[in-house]
Coordinates of C-alpha atoms in Angstrom, one line a residue:
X13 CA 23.1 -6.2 11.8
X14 CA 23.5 -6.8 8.3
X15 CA 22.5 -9.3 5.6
X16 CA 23.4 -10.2 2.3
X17 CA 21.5 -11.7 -0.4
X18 CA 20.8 -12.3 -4.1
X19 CA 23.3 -14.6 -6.4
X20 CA 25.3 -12.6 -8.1
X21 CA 24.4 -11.2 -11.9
X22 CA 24.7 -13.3 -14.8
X23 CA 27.7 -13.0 -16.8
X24 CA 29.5 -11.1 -13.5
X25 CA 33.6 -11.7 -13.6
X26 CA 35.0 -12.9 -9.8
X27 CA 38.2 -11.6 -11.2
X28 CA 36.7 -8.0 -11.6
X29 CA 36.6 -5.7 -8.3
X30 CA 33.3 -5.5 -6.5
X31 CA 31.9 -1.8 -6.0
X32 CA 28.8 -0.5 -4.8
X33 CA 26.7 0.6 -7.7
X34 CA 23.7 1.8 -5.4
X35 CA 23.8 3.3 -1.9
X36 CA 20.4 3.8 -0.1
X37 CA 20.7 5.6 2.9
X38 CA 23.1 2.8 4.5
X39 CA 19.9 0.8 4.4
X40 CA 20.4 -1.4 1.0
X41 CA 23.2 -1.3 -1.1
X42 CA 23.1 -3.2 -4.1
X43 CA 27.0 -4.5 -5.7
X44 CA 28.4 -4.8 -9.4
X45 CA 28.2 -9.0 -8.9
X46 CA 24.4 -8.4 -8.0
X47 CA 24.8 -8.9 -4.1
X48 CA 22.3 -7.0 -2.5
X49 CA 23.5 -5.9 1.5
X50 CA 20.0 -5.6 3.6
X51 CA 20.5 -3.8 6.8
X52 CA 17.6 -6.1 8.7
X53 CA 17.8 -3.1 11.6
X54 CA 16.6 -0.4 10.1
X55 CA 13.1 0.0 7.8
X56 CA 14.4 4.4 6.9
X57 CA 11.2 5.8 9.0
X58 CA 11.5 7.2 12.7
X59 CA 9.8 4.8 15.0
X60 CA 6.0 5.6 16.0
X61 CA 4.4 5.8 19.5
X62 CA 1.5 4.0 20.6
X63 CA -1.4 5.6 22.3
X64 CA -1.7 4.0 25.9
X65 CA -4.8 2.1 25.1
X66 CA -4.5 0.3 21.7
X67 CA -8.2 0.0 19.7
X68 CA -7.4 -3.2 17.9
X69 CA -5.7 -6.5 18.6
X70 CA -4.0 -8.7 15.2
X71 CA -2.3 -11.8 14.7
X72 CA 0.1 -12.7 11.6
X73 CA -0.7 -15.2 9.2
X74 CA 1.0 -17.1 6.2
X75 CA -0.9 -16.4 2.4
X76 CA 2.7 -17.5 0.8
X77 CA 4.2 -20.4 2.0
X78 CA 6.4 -20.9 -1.4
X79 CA 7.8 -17.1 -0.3
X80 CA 7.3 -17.1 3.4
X81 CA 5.0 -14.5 3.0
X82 CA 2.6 -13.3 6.2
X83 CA 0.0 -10.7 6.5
X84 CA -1.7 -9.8 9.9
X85 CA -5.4 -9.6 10.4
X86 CA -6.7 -6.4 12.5
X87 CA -9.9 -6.3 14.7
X88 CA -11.8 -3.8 16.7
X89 CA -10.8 -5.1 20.4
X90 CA -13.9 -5.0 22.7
X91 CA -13.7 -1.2 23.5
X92 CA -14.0 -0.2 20.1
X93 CA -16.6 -3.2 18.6
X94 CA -19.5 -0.6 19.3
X95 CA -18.8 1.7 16.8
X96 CA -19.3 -1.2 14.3
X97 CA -23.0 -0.9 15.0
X98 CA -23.1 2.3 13.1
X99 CA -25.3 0.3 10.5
X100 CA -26.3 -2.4 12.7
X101 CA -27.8 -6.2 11.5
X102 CA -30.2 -6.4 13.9
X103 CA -29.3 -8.9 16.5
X104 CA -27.7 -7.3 19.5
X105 CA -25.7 -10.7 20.8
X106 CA -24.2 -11.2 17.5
X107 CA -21.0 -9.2 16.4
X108 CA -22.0 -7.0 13.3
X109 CA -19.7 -7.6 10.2
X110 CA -17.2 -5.3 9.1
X111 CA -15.6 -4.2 5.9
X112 CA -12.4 -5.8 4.7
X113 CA -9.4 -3.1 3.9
X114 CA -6.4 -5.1 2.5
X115 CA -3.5 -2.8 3.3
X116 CA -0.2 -2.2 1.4
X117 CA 2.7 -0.8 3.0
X118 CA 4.5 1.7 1.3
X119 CA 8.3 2.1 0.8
X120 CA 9.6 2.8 -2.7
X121 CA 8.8 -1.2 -3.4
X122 CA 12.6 -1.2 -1.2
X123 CA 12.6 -1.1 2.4
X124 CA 9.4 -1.4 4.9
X125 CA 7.7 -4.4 6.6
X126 CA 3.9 -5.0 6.9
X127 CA 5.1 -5.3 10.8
X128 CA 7.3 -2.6 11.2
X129 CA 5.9 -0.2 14.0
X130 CA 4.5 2.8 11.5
X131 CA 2.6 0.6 9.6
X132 CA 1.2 -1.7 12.0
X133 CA 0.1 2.0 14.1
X134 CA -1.7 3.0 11.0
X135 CA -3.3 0.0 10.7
X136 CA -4.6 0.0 14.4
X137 CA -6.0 3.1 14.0
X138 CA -7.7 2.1 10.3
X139 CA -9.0 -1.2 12.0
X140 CA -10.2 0.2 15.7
X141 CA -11.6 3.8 14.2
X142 CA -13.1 3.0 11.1
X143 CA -13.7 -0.1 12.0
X144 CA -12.7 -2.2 9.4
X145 CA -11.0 -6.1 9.3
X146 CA -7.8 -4.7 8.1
X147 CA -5.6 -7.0 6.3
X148 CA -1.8 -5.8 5.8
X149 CA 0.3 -7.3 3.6
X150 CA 4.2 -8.2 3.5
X151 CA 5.7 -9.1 -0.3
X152 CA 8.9 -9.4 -1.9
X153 CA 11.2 -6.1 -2.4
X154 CA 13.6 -5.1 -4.3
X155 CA 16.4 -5.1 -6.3
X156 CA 16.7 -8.8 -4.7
X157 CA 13.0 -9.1 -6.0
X158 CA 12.4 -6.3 -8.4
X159 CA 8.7 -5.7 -9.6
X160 CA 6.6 -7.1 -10.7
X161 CA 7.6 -9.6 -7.7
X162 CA 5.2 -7.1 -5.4
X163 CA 2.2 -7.1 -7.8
X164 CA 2.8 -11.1 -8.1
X165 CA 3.1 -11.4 -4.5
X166 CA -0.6 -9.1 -4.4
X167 CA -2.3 -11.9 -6.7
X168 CA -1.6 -14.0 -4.4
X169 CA -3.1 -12.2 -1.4
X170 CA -6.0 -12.0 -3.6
X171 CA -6.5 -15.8 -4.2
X172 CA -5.6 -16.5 -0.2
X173 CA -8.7 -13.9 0.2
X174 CA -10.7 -15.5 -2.6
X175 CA -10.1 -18.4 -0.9
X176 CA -10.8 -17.5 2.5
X177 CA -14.4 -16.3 1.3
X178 CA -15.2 -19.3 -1.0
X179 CA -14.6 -21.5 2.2
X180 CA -17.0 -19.1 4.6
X181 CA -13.9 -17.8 5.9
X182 CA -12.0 -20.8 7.5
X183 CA -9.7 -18.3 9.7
X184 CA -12.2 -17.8 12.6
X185 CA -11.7 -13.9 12.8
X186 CA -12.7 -13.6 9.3
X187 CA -15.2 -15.7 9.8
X188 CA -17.1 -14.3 12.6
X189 CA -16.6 -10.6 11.2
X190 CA -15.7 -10.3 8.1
X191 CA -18.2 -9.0 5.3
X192 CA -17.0 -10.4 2.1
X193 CA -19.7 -7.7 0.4
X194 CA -17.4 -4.7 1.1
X195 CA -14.0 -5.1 0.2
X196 CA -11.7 -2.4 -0.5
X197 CA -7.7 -2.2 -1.6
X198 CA -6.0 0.1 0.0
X199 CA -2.6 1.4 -0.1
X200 CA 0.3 4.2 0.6
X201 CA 2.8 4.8 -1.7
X202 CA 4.2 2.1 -2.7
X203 CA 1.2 0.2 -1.4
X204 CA -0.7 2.6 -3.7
X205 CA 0.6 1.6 -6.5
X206 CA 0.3 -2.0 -6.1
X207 CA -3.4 -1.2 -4.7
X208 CA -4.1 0.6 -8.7
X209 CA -3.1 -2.6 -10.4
X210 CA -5.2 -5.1 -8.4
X211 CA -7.8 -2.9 -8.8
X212 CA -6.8 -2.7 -12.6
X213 CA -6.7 -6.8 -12.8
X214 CA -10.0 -7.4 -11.4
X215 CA -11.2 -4.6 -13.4
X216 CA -9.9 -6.0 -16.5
X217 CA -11.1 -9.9 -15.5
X218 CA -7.5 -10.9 -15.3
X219 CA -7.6 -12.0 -11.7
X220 CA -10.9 -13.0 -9.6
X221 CA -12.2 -12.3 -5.9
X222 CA -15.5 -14.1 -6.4
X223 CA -17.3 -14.4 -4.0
X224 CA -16.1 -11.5 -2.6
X225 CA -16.7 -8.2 -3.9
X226 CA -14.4 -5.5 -3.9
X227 CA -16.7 -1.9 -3.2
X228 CA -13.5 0.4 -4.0
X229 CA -10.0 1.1 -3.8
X230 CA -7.8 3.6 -2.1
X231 CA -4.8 5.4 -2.8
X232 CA -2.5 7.0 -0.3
X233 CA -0.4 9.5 -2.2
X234 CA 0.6 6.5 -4.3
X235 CA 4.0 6.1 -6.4
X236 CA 3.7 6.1 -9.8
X237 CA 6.1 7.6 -12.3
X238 CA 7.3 8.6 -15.8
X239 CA 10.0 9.9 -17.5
X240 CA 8.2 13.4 -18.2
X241 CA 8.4 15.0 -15.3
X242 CA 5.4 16.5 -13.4
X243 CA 5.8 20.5 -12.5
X244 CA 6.0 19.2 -9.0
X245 CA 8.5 16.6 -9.7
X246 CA 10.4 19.3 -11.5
X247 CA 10.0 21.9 -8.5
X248 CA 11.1 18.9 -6.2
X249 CA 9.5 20.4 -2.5
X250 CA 11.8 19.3 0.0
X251 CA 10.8 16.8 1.9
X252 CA 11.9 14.9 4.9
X253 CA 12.0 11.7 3.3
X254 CA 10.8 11.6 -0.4
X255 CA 13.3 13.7 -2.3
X256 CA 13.4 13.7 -6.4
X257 CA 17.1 11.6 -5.6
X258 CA 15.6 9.1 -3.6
X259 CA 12.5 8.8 -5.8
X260 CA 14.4 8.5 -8.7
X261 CA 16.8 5.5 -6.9
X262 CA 13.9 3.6 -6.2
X263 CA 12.5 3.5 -9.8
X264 CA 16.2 2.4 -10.4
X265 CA 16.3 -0.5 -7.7
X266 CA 12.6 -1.6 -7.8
X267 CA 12.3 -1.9 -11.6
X268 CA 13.6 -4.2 -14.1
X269 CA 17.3 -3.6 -15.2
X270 CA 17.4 -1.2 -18.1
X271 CA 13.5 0.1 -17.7
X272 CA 12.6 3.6 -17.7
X273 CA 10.2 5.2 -15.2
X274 CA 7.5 4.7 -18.3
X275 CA 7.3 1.0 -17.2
X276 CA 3.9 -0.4 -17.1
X277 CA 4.7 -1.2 -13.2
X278 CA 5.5 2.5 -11.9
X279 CA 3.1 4.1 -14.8
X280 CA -0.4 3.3 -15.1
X281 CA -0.5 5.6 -18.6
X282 CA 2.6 4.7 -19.7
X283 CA 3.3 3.9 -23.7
X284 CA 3.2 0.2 -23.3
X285 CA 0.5 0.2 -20.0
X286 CA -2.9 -1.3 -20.6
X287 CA -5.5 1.0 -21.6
X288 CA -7.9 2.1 -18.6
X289 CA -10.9 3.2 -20.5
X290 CA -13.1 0.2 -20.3
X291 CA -11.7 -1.2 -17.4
X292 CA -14.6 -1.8 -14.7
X293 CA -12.7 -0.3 -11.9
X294 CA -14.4 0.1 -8.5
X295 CA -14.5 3.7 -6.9
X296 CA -11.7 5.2 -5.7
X297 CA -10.5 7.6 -3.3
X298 CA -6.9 9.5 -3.9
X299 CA -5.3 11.2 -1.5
X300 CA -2.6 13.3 -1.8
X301 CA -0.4 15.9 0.0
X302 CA 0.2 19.7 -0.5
X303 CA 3.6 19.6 -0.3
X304 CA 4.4 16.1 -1.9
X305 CA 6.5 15.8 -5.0
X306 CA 4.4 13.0 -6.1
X307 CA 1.1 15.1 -5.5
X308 CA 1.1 16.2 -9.4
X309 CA 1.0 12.9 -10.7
X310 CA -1.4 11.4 -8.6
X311 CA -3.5 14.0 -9.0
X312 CA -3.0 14.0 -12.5
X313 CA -4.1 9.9 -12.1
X314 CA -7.8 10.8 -10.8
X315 CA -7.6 13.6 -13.5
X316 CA -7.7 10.8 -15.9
X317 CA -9.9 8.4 -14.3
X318 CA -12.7 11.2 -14.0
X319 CA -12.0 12.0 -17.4
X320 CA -12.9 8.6 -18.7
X321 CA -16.0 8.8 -16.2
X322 CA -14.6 6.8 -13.6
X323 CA -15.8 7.2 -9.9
X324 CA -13.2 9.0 -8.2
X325 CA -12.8 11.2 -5.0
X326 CA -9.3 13.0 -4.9
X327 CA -8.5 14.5 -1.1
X328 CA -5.7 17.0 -0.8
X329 CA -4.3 17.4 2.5
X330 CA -2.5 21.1 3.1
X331 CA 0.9 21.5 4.2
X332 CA 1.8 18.0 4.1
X333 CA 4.5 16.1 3.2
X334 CA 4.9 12.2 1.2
X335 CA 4.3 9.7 4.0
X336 CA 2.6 11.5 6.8
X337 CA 0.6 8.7 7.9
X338 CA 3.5 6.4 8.4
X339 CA 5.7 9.0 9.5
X340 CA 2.9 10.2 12.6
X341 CA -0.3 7.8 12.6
X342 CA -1.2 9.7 15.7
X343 CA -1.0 13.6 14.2
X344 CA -3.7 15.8 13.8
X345 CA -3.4 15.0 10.1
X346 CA -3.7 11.2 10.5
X347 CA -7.0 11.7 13.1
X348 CA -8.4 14.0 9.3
X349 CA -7.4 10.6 7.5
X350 CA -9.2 8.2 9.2
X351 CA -12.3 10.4 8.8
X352 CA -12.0 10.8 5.0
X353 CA -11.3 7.1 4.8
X354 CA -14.3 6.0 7.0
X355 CA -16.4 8.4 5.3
X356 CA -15.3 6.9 1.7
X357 CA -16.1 3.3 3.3
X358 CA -19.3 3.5 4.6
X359 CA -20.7 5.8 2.3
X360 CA -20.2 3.1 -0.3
X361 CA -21.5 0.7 2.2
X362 CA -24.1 2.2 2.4
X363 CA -25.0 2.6 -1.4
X364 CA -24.1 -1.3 -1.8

């Protein structure tokens, strides 16, 4: 099944022949009149098991009605609620609050779904083991919607969350058990990046969460670029999904035509990207993988922010590849994940 969308570019000849300029993976190929062709079957990532038991139950919910946008709201189901008590409130018949992850999905900014089965397992696991109110995100992708479409469509999540805590949490499952106090941005890859400049926004007082409060931010081996290669960029590890080709088509598709990888959107340090240095960031917690071509320059991006004396844990996960969470929420290395993640949320829960 295949779908096709996007008017075709400006100044575009019907007399002149069609051809593909882009080809990713079968999955999206973009054409010379600026058609985009969408394969609506496939999202590029092996589907994920479920475990028999499932630790958290969700429903999906429109933030964007002018781009038909949903998110879906994760809570502990009843099996896993007790484990919320880890810091208890002191009345036993009441259900203790939890902290609010916001999720972004990753995917070069060009395929995935907030509901496609990888994502939606990691965010079971993140809601039912942390526990957390997870909130995962869907936005725009590109080329039809090339950035900063995504970042756009992240504002707006913010202002529906903004909004959801102004108003005591109209949604009832935010209102019973979400804690407005402890709210963190968190993303993978591409849902990394977009994570960094919400964090950056509110840092800067260019967006608002008030009355929430945002405790910190994390990023999930999270895609930035440049046009100076990193030494692992440059040694390009091989792995099973992110190669240097593919990493470098989707700074072509997701950017705006004619940018380089030095774009403000794909590099936070960039010559034309907003200085960080007295940007009130929140703390954050960088994760990377061992055998990731990305790893250098994300390392490299809580290099800087501890440089600059920002609060910033980096986590390096051996013998990993770009992904691994999506790729197997229920490995050995996602059940080491969830424990640095819960240990990076409560232990500024418990400092706030």
């Amino acid at each position: 099944m295949s779908s096709a969308s996007a008017a075709p570019a400006a100044g575009a000849s019907s007399d002149a022949p069609v051809r593909v300029l882009e080809d990713f993976a079968g999955l999206i190929q973009l054409l010379s009149d600026g058609t985009v062709i969408r394969r609506s079957d496939a999202n590029g990532l092996p589907v994920s098991s479920s475990p028999p038991t499932l630790s958290a139950e969700w429903k999906d919910v429109v933030y964007s009605p002018n781009h038909v946008l949903k998110l879906r709201i994760y809570r502990p189901a009843a099996a896993s609620s007790a484990a919320a008590n880890v810091e208890g409130d002191g009345d036993d018949d009441a259900p203790a609050k939890l902290p609010v992850l916001v999720y972004f999905h990753g995917g070069g900014f060009c395929v995935g779904s907030f509901d496609h089965p990888n994502f939606h397992a990691c965010c079971l696991r993140l809601a039912g083991e942390l526990p957390a109110l997870v909130v995962s995100a869907g936005y725009r992708l590109a080329p039809e919607n090339r950035l900063p479409a995504a970042h756009d469509d992240a504002r707006t999540l913010v202002s529906w969350l903004r909004a959801q805590a102004a108003a005591g949490a109209p949604d009832p499952w935010l209102a019973e058990r979400a804690d407005f106090g402890r709210v963190f941005f968190a993303g993978d890859s591409a849902g990394g990046n977009i994570a960094h400049h919400i964090a950056v926004a509110l840092g800067s007082g260019l967006l608002g969460v008030t009355p929430a409060r945002v405790a910190g931010y994390v990023l999930l081996w999270p895609f930035f670029a440049g046009v100076e290669r990193t030494r692992s960029e440059a040694e390009s590890p091989p792995g099973p999904f992110v190669t240097l080709p593919v990493y470098d088509q989707f700074c072509r598709l997701s950017l705006p035509a004619g940018a380089t990888r030095d774009h403000p959107a794909l590099n936070p340090f960039g010559p034309d990207s907003p200085a960080l240095d007295a940007v009130a960031l929140p703390p954050a917690l960088v994760v990377v993988a061992e055998h990731d071509l990305l790893r250098d320059r994300a390392a490299g991006y809580a290099a800087r922010l501890e440089a600059m004396g920002k609060p910033v844990e980096l986590v390096e996960f051996q013998g990993q590849h770009h992904g691994f969470f999506p790729v197997d929420p229920w490995g050995d290395a996602g059940d080491e994940l969830i424990r640095v993640v819960r240990r990076f949320v409560y232990g500024r829960a418990s400092h706030n």
